[in-house]
Short mmCIF file of N, CA and C in Angstrom, two decimals:
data_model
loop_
_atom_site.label_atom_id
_atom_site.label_comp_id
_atom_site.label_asym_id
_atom_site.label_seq_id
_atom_site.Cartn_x
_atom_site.Cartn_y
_atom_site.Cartn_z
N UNK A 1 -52.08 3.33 -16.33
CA UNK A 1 -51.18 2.20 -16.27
C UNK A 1 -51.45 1.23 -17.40
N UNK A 2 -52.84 0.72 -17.81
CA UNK A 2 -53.08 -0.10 -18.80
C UNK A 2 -52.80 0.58 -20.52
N UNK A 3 -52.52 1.56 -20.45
CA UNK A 3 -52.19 2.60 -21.54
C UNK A 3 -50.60 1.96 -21.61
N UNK A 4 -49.88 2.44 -21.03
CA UNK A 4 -48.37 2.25 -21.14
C UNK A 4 -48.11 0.90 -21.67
N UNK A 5 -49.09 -0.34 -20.84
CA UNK A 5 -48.88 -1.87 -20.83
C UNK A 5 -49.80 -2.02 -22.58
N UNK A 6 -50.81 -1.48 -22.98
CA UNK A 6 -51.03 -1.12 -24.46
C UNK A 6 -49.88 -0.57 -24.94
N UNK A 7 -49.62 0.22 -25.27
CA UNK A 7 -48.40 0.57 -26.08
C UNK A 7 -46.73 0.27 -25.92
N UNK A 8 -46.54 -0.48 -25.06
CA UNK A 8 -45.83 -1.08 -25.37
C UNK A 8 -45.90 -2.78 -25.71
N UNK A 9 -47.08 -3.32 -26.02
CA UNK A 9 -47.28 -4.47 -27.00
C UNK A 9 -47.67 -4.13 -27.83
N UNK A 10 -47.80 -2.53 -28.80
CA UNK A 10 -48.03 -2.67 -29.91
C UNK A 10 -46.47 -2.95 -30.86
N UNK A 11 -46.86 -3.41 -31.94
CA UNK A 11 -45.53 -3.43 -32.79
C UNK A 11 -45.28 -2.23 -33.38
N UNK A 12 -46.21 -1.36 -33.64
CA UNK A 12 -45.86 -0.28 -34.31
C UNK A 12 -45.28 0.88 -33.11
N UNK A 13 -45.49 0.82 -32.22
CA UNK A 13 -44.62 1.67 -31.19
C UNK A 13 -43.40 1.99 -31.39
N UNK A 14 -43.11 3.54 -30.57
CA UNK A 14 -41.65 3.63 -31.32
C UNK A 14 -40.57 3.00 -30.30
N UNK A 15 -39.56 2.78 -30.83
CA UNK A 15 -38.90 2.07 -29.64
C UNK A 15 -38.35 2.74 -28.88
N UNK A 16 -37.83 2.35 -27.62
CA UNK A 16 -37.49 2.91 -26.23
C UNK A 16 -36.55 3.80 -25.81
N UNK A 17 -35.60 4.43 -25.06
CA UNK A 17 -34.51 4.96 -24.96
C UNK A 17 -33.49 3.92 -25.47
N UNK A 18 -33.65 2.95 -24.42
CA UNK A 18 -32.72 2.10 -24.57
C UNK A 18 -32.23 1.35 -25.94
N UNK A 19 -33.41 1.15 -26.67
CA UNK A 19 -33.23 0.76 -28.03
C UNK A 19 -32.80 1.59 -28.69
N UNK A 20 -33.15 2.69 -28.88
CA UNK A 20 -32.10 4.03 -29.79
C UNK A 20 -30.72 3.96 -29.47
N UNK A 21 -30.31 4.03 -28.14
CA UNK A 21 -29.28 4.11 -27.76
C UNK A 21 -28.30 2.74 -28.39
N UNK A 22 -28.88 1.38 -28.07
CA UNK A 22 -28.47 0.26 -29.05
C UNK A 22 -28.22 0.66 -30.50
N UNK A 23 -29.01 1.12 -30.82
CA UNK A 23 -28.69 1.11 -32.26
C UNK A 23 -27.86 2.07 -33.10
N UNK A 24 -27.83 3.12 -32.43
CA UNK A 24 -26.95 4.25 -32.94
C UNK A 24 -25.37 3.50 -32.33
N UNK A 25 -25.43 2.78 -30.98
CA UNK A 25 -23.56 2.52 -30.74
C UNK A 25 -23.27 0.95 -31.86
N UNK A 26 -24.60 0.32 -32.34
CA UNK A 26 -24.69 -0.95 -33.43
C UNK A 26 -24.01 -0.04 -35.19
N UNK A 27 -24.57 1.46 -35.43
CA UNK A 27 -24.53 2.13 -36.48
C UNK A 27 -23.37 2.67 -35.94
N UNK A 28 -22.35 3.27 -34.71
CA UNK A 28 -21.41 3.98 -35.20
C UNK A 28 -20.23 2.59 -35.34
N UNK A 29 -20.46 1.70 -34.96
CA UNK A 29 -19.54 0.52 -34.66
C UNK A 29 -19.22 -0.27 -36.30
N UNK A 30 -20.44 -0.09 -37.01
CA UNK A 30 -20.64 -0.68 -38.30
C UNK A 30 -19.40 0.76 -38.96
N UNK A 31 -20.03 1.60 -39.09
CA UNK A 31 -19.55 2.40 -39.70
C UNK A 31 -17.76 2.72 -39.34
N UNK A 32 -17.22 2.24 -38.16
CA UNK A 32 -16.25 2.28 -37.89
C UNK A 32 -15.25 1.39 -38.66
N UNK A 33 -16.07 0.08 -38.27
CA UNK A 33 -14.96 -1.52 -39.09
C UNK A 33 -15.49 -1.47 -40.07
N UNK A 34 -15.99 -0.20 -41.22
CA UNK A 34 -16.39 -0.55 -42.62
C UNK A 34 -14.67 -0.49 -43.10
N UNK A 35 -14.79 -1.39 -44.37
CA UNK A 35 -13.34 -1.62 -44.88
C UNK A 35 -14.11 -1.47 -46.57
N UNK A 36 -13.18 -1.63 -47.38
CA UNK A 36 -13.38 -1.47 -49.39
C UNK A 36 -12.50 -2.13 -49.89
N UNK A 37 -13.11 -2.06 -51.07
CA UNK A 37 -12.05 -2.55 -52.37
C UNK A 37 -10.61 -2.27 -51.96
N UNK A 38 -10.81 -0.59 -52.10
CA UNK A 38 -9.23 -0.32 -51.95
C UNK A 38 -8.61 -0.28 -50.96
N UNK A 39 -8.35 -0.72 -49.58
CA UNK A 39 -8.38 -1.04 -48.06
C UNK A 39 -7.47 -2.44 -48.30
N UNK A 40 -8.42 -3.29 -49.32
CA UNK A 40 -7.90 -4.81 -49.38
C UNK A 40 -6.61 -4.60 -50.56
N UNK A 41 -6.70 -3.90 -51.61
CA UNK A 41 -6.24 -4.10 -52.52
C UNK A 41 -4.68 -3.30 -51.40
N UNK A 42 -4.76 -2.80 -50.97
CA UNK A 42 -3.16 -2.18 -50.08
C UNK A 42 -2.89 -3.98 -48.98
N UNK A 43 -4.09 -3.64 -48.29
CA UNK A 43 -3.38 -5.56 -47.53
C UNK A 43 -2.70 -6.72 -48.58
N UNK A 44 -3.64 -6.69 -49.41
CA UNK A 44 -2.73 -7.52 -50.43
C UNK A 44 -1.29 -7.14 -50.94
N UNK A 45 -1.22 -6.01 -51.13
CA UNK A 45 0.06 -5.66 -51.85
C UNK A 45 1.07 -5.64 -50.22
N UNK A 46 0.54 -4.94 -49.11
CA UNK A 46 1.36 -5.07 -48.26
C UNK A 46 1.76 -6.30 -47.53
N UNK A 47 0.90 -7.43 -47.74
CA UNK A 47 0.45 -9.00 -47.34
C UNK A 47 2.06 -9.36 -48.21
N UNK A 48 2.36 -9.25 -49.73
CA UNK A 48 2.89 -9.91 -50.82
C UNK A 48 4.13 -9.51 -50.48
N UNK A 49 4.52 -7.99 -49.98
CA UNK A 49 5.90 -7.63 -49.85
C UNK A 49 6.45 -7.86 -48.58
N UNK A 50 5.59 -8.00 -47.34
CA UNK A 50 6.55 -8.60 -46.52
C UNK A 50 6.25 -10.06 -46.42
N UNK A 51 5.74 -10.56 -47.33
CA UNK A 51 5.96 -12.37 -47.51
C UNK A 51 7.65 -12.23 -48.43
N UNK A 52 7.24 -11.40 -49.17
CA UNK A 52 8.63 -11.37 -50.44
C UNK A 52 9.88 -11.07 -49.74
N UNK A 53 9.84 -9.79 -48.79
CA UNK A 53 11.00 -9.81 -47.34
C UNK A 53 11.50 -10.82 -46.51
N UNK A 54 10.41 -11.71 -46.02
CA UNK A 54 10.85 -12.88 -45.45
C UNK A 54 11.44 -13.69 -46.18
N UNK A 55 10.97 -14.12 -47.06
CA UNK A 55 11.14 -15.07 -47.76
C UNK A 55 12.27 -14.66 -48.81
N UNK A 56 13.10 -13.61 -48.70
CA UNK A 56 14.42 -12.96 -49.36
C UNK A 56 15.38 -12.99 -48.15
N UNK A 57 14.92 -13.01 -46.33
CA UNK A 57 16.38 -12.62 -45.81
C UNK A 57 15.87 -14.27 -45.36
N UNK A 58 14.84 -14.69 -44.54
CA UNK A 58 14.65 -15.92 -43.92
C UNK A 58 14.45 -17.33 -45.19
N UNK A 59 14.33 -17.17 -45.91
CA UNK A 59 14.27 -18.28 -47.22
C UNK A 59 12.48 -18.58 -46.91
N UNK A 60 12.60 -19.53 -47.88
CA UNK A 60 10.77 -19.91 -48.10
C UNK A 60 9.64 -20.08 -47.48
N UNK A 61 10.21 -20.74 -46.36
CA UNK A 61 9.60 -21.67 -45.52
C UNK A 61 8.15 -20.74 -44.81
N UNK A 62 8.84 -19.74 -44.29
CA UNK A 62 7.52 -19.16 -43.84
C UNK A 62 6.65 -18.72 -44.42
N UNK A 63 7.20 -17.62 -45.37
CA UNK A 63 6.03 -17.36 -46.04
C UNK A 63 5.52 -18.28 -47.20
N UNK A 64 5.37 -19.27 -47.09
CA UNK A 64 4.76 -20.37 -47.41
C UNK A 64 3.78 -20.88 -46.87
N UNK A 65 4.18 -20.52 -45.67
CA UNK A 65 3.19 -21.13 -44.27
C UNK A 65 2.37 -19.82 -44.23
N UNK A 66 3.02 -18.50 -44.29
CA UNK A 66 1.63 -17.47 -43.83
C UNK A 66 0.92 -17.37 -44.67
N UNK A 67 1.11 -17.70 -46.19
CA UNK A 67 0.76 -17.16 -47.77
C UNK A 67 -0.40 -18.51 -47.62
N UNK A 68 -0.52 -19.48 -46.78
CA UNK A 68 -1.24 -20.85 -46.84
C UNK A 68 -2.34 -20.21 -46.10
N UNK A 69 -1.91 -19.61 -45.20
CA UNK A 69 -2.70 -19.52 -43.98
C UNK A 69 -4.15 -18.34 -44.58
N UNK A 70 -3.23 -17.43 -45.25
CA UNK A 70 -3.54 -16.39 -46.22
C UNK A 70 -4.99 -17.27 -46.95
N UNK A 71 -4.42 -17.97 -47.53
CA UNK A 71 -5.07 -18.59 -48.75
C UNK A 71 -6.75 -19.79 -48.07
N UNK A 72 -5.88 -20.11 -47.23
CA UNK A 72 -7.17 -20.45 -46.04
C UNK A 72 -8.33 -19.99 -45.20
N UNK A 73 -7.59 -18.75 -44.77
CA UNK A 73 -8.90 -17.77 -44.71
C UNK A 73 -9.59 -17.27 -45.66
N UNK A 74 -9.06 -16.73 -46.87
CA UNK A 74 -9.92 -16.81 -48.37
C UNK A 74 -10.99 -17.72 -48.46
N UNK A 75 -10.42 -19.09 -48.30
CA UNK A 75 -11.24 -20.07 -48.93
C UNK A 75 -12.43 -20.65 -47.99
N UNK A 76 -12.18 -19.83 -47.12
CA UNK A 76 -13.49 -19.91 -45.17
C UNK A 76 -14.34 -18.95 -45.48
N UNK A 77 -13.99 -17.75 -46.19
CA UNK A 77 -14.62 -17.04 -46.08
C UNK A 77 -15.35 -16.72 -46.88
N UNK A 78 -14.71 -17.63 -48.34
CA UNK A 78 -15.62 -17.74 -49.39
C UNK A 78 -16.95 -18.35 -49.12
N UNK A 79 -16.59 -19.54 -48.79
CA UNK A 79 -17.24 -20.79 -47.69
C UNK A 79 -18.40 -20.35 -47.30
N UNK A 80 -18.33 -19.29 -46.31
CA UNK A 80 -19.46 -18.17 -45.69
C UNK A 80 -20.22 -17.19 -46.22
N UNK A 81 -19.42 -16.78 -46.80
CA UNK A 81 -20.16 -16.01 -48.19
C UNK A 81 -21.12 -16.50 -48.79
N UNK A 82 -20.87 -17.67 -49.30
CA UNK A 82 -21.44 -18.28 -50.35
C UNK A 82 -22.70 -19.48 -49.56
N UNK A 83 -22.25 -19.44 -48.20
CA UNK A 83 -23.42 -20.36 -47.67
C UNK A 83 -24.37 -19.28 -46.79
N UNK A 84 -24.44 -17.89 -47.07
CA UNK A 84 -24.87 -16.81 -46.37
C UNK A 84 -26.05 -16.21 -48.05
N UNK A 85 -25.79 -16.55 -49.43
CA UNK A 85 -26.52 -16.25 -49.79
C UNK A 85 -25.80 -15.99 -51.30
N UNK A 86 -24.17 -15.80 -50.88
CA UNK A 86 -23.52 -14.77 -51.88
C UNK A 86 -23.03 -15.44 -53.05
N UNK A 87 -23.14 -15.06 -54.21
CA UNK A 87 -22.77 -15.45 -55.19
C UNK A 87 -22.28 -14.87 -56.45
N UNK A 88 -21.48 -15.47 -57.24
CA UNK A 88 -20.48 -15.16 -58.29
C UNK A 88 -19.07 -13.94 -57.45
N UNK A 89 -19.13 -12.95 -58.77
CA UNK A 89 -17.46 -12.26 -58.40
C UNK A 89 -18.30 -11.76 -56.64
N UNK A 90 -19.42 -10.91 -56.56
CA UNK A 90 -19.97 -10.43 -55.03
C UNK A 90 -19.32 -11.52 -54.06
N UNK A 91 -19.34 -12.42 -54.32
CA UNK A 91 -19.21 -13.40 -53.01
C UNK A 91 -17.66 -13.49 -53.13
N UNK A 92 -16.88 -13.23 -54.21
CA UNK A 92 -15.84 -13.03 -54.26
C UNK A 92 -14.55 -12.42 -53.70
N UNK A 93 -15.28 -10.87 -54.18
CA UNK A 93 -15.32 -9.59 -53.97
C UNK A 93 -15.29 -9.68 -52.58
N UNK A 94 -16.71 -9.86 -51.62
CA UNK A 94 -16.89 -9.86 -50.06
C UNK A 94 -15.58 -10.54 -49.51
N UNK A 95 -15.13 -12.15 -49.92
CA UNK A 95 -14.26 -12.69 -49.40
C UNK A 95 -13.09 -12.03 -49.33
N UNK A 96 -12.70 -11.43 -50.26
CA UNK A 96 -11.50 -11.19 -50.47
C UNK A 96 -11.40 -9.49 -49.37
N UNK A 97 -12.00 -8.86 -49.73
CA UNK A 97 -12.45 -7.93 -48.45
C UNK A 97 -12.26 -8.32 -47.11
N UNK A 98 -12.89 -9.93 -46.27
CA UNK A 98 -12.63 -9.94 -45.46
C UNK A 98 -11.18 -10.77 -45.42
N UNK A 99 -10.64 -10.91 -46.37
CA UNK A 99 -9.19 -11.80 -46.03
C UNK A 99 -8.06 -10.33 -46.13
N UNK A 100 -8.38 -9.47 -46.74
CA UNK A 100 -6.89 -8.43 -47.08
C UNK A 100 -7.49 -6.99 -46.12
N UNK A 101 -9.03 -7.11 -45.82
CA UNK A 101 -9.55 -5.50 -45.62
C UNK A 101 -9.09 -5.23 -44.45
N UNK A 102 -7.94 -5.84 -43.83
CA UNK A 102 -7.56 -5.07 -42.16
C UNK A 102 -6.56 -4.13 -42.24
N UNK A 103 -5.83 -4.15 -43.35
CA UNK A 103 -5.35 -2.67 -43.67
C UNK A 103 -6.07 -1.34 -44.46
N UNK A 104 -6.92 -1.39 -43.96
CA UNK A 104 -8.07 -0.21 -44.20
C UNK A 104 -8.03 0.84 -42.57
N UNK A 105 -7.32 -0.49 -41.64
CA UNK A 105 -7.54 0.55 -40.29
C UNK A 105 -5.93 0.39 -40.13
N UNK A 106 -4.92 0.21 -41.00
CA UNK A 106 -3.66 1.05 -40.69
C UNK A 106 -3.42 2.20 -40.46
#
């Protein structure tokens, strides 16, 4: 009994069922919502043409308002980026990833 209660306060122990199991559904979950360059670079272009649709049958107004809204999460997320560590085009780059990269899971 004092064996088990030893090894599991060592730090070098391996970790548990339960912890493997955490971490492989933490690794397939990462690997799922990974998004890229080119993921964002399609949200953007698909972001621009149905702002350009609206804003051709409905006139300006909205996509003015979503293209703001657009431009606001950019500038949050730069925000985070950049108070997380990130810097120059990388922190850029990251932002802009998380403002256009949700058409990567179209």
């Amino acid at each position: 009994m004092e064996r088990d209660v030893e090894r599991e306060r060592k730090t070098d122990a391996a970790p548990n069922v339960y912890e493997r199991v955490l971490a492989e559904d933490r690794r397939v979950m990462r690997q799922m919502l990974r998004t890229s360059r080119g993921g964002a670079h399609f949200g953007l272009v698909l972001t621009a043409l149905t702002l350009g649709a609206f804003g051709y049958f409905e006139g300006p107004r909205w996509p003015l308002i979503i293209g703001g809204v657009f431009a606001v999460w950019f500038v949050l997320a730069l925000a985070v980026v950049r108070d997380r560590g990130g810097r120059g085009w990388k922190a850029i780059e990251r932002a802009y990833i998380a403002t256009f990269g949700w058409a990567e899971w179209l």
